Short mmCIF file of C-alpha atoms in Angstrom, two decimals:
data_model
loop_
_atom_site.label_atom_id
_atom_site.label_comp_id
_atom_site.label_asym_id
_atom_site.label_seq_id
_atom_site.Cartn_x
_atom_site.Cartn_y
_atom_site.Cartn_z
CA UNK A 203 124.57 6.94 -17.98
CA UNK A 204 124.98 10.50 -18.52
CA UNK A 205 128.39 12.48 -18.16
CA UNK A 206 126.84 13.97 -15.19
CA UNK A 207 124.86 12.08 -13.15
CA UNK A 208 123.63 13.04 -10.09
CA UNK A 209 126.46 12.92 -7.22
CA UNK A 210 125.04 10.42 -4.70
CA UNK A 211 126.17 12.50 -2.17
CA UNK A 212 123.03 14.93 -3.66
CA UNK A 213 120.83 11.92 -4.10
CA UNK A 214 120.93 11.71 -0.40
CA UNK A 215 120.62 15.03 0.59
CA UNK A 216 117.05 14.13 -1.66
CA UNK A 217 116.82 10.77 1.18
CA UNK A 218 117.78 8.76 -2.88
CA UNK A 219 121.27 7.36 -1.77
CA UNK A 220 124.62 7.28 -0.65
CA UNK A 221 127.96 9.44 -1.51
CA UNK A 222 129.79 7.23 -3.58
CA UNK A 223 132.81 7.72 -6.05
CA UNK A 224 130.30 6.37 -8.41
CA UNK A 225 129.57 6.24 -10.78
CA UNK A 226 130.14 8.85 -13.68
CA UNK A 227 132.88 8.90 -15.94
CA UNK A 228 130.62 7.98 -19.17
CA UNK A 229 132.28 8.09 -22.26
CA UNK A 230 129.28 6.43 -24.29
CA UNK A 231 125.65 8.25 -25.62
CA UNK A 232 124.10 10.37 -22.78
CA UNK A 233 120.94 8.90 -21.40
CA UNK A 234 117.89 10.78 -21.50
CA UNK A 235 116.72 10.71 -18.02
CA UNK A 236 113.60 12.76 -15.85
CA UNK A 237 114.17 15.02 -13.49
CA UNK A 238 113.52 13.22 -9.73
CA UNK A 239 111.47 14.89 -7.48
CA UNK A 240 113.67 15.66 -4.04
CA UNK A 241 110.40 14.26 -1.94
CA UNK A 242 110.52 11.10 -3.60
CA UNK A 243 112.69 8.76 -1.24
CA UNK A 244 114.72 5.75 -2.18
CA UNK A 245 113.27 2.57 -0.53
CA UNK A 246 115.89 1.10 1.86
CA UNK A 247 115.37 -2.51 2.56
CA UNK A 248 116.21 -4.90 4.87
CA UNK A 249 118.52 -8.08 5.30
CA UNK A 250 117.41 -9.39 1.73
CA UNK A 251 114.36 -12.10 0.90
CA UNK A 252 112.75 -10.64 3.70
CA UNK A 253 114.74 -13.04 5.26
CA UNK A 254 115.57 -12.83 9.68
CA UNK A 255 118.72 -13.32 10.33
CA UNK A 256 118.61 -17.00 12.27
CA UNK A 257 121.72 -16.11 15.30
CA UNK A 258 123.51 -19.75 16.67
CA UNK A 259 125.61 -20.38 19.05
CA UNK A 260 129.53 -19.80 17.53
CA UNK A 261 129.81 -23.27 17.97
CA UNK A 262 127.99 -24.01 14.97
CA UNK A 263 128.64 -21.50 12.66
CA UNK A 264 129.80 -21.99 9.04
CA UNK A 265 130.84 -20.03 6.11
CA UNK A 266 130.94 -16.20 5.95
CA UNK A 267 129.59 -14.47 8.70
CA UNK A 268 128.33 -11.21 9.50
CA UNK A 269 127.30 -9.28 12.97
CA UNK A 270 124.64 -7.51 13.61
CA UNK A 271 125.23 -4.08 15.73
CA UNK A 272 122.09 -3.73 18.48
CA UNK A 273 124.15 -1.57 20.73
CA UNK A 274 126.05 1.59 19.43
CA UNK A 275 129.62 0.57 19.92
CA UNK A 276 133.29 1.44 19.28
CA UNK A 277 135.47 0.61 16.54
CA UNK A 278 138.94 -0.44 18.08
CA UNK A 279 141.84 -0.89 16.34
CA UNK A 280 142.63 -3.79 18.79
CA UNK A 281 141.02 -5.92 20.79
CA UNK A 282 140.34 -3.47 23.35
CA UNK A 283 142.98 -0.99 22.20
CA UNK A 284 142.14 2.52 20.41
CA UNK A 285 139.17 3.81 19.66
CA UNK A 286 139.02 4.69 16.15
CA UNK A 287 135.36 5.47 15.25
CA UNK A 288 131.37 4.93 17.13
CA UNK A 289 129.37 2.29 15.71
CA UNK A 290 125.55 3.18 15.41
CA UNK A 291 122.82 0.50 15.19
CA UNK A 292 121.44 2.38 11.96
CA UNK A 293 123.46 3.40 8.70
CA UNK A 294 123.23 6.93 7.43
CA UNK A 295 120.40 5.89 5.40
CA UNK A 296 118.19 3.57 8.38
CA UNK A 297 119.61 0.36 7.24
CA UNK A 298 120.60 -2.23 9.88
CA UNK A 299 123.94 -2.13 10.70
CA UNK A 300 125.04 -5.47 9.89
CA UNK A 301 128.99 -6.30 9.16
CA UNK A 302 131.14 -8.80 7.45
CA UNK A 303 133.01 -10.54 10.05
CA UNK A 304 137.34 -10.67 9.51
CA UNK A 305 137.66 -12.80 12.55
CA UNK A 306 137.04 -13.71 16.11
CA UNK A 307 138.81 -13.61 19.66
CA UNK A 308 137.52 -14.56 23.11
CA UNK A 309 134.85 -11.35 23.57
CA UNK A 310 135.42 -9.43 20.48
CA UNK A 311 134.83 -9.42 16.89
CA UNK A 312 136.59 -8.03 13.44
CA UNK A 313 134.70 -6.66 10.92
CA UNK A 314 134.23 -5.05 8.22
CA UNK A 315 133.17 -1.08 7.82
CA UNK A 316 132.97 2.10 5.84
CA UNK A 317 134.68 3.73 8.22
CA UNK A 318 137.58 5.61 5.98
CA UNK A 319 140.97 4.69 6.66
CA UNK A 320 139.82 2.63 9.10
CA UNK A 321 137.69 -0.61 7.17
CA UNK A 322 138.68 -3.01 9.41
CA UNK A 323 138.83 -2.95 13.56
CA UNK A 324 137.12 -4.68 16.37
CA UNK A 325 133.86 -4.54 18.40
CA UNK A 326 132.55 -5.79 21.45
CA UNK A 327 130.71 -9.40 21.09
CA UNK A 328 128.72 -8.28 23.33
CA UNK A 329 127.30 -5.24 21.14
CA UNK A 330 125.40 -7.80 19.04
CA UNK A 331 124.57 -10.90 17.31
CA UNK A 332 126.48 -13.05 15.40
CA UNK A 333 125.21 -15.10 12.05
CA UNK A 334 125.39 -16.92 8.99
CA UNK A 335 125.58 -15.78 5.48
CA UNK A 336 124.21 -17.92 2.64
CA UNK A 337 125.56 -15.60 -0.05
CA UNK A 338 129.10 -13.88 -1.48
CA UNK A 339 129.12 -11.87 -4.67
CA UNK A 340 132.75 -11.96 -6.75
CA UNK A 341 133.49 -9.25 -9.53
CA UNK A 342 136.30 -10.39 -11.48
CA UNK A 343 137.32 -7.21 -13.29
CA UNK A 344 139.31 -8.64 -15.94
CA UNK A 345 136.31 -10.61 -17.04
CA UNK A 346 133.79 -7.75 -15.81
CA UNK A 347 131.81 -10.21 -14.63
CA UNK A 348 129.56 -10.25 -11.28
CA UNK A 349 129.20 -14.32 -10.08
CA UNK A 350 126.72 -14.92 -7.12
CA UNK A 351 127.19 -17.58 -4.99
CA UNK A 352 124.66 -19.57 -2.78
CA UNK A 353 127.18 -21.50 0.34
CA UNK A 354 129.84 -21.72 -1.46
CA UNK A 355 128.69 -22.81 -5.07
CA UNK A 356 128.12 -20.11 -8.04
CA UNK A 357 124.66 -19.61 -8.94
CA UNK A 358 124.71 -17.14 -11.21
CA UNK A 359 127.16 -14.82 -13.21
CA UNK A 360 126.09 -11.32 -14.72
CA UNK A 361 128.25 -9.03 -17.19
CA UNK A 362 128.87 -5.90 -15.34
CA UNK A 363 130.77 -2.16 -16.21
CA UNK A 364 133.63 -1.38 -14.30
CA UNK A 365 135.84 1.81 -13.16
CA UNK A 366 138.10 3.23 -15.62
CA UNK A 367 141.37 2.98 -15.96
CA UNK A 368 142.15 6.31 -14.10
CA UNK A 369 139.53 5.66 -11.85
CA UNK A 370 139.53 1.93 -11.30
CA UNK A 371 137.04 -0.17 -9.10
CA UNK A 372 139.11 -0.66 -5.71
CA UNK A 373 140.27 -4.51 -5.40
CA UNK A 374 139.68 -6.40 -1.90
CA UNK A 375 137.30 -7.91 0.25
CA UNK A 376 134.16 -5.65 1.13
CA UNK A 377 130.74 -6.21 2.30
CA UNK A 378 127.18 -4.91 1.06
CA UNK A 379 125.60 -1.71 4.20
CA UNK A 380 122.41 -0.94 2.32
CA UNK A 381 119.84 -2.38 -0.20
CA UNK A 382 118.32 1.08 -1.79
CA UNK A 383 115.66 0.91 -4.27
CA UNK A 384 115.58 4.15 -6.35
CA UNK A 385 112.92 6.08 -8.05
CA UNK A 386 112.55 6.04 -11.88
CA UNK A 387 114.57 8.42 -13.45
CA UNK A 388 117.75 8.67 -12.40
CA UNK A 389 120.99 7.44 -13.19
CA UNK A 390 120.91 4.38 -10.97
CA UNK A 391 118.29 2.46 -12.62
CA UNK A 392 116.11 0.73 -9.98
CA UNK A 393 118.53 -0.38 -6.95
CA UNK A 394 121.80 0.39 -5.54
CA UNK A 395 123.73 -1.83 -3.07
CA UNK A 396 126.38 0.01 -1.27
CA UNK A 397 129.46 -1.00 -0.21
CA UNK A 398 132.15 -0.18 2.62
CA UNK A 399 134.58 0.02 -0.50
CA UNK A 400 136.19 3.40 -1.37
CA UNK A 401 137.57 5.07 -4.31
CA UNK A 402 141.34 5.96 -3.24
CA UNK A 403 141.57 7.65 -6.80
CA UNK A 404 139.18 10.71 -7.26
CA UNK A 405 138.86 11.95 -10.59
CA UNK A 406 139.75 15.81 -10.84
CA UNK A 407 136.54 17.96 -10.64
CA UNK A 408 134.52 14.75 -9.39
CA UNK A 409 132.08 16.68 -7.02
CA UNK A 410 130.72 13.49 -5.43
CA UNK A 411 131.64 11.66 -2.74
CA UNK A 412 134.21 8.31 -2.14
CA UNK A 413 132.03 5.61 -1.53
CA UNK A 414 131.62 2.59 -3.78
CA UNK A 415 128.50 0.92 -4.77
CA UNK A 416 126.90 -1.90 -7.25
CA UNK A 417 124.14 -0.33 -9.15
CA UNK A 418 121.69 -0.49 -11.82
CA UNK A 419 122.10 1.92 -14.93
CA UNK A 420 119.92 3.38 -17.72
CA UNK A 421 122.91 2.97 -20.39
CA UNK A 422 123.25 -0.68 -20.49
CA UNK A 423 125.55 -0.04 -23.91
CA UNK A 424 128.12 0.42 -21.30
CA UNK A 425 127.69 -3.52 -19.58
CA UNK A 426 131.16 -4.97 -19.88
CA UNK A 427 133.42 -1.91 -20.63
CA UNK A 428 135.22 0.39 -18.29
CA UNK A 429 133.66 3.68 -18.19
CA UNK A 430 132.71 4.22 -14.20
CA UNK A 431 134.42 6.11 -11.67
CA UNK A 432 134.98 3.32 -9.84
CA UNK A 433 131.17 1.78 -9.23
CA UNK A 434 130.06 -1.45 -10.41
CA UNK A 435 127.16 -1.05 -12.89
CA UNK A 436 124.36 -3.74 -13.88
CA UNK A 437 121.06 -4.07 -15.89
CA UNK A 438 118.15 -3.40 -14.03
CA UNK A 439 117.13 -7.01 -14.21
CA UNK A 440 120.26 -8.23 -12.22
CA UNK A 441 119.91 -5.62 -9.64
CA UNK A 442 116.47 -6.61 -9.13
CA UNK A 443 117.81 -10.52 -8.92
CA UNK A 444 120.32 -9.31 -5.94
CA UNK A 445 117.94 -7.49 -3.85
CA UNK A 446 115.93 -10.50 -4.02
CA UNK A 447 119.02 -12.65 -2.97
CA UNK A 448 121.45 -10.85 -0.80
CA UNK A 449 121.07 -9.88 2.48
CA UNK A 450 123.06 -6.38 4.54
CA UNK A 451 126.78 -7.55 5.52
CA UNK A 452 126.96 -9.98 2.02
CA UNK A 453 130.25 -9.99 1.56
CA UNK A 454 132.06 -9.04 -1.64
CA UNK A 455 135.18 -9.70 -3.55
CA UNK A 456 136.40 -7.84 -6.06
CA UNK A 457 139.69 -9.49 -8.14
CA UNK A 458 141.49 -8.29 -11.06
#
């Protein structure tokens, strides 16, 4: 990837993506990329494999779960305690808004946002639906490695890029918002998953925006090095494999 990419904060003032941290920082040979059109929209998808989400009763739930939003809510810090942000049923860019579950109490639910300074909090129960997920995604950074897994057992593990040193990929437990497929030439290679993750540490002069992502690149001499602004960066070919696999509110762990 180039020196300068593209901000995704731009990219989605084209409708391309998201404002992330992302996803610059190169230090490797600039990529020779096309200009993108601004009419040419990134493709956002939806829960991943075309799959439904199948809701059961709480009884019978398993594994990680996610919630799906149907009715704009509030974010509270507490079970019915301050309000800290509104809920929508639709991300900024039209996705479902579907989020990793922390936990559960009698009515209410914790989960996971992008809400800055505010990623976890409760919502109603009663604002949505409730489900299984069959999928988790770990990045270990000091292997800079991504390993799906299918309930519970690793499927299969990709070599990824990772944030600098100044500009490190955040650690913690975060969940995937949207599936974005991207035009051809840009930056991002094919597909983008977004995160709730934030960068905390914003390079000087970085004119984008905080937000995390896992993405495709064009300079795949950069796959297993540190050279991001915090993004995680893949071939094309494994991007492609986790839109396949992974649906909204996937949750994902990143480890040193």
């Amino acid at each position: 990837m180039s020196q300068r990419p593209p901000a995704l904060a731009a990219l989605a003032a084209a409708a391309l993506a998201l404002a992330v941290a992302g996803c610059g920082a190169d230090t490797g040979p600039r990529a020779t990329t096309a200009t993108t059109p601004a009419a040419a929209p990134a493709q956002t998808t939806g829960p991943g494999q075309d799959e439904t989400p199948v809701v059961k009763t709480p009884a019978t739930l398993q594994g990680p779960l996610a919630f799906h939003v149907q009715r704009r809510t509030q974010l509270r810090r507490t079970p019915g305690g301050k309000v800290v942000a509104t809920i929508p049923t639709k991300t900024e860019f039209k996705s479902p808004t579907i989020l990793d579950v922390a936990g559960r109490r009698a009515g209410w639910i914790r989960v996971r946002t992008s809400v800055s300074h505010h990623a976890v909090g409760w919502i109603p129960a009663s604002s949505g639906a409730i489900f299984t997920q069959p999928h988790s995604i770990v990045i270990d950074l000091s292997r800079r490695t991504l390993t799906l897994f299918h309930r519970g057992k690793p499927t299969n593990t990709y070599k990824v890029a990772i944030g600098t040193a100044a500009t490190p990929t955040p650690i913690g437990r975060f969940a995937i918002t949207d599936r974005l497929r991207v035009p051809p030439g840009t930056d991002y290679g094919c597909c983008i998953l977004a995160l709730t993750a934030h960068q905390p540490k914003i390079a000087q002069g970085w004119g984008g925006g905080d937000r995390v992502a896992i993405h495709a690149t064009t300079g795949v001499w950069a796959i297993g090095k540190r050279v991001s602004h915090g993004c995680v960066r893949a071939t094309n070919k494994t991007l492609h494999e986790l839109m396949r696999r992974v649906r909204l509110g996937t949750p994902v762990t990143i480890h040193a």
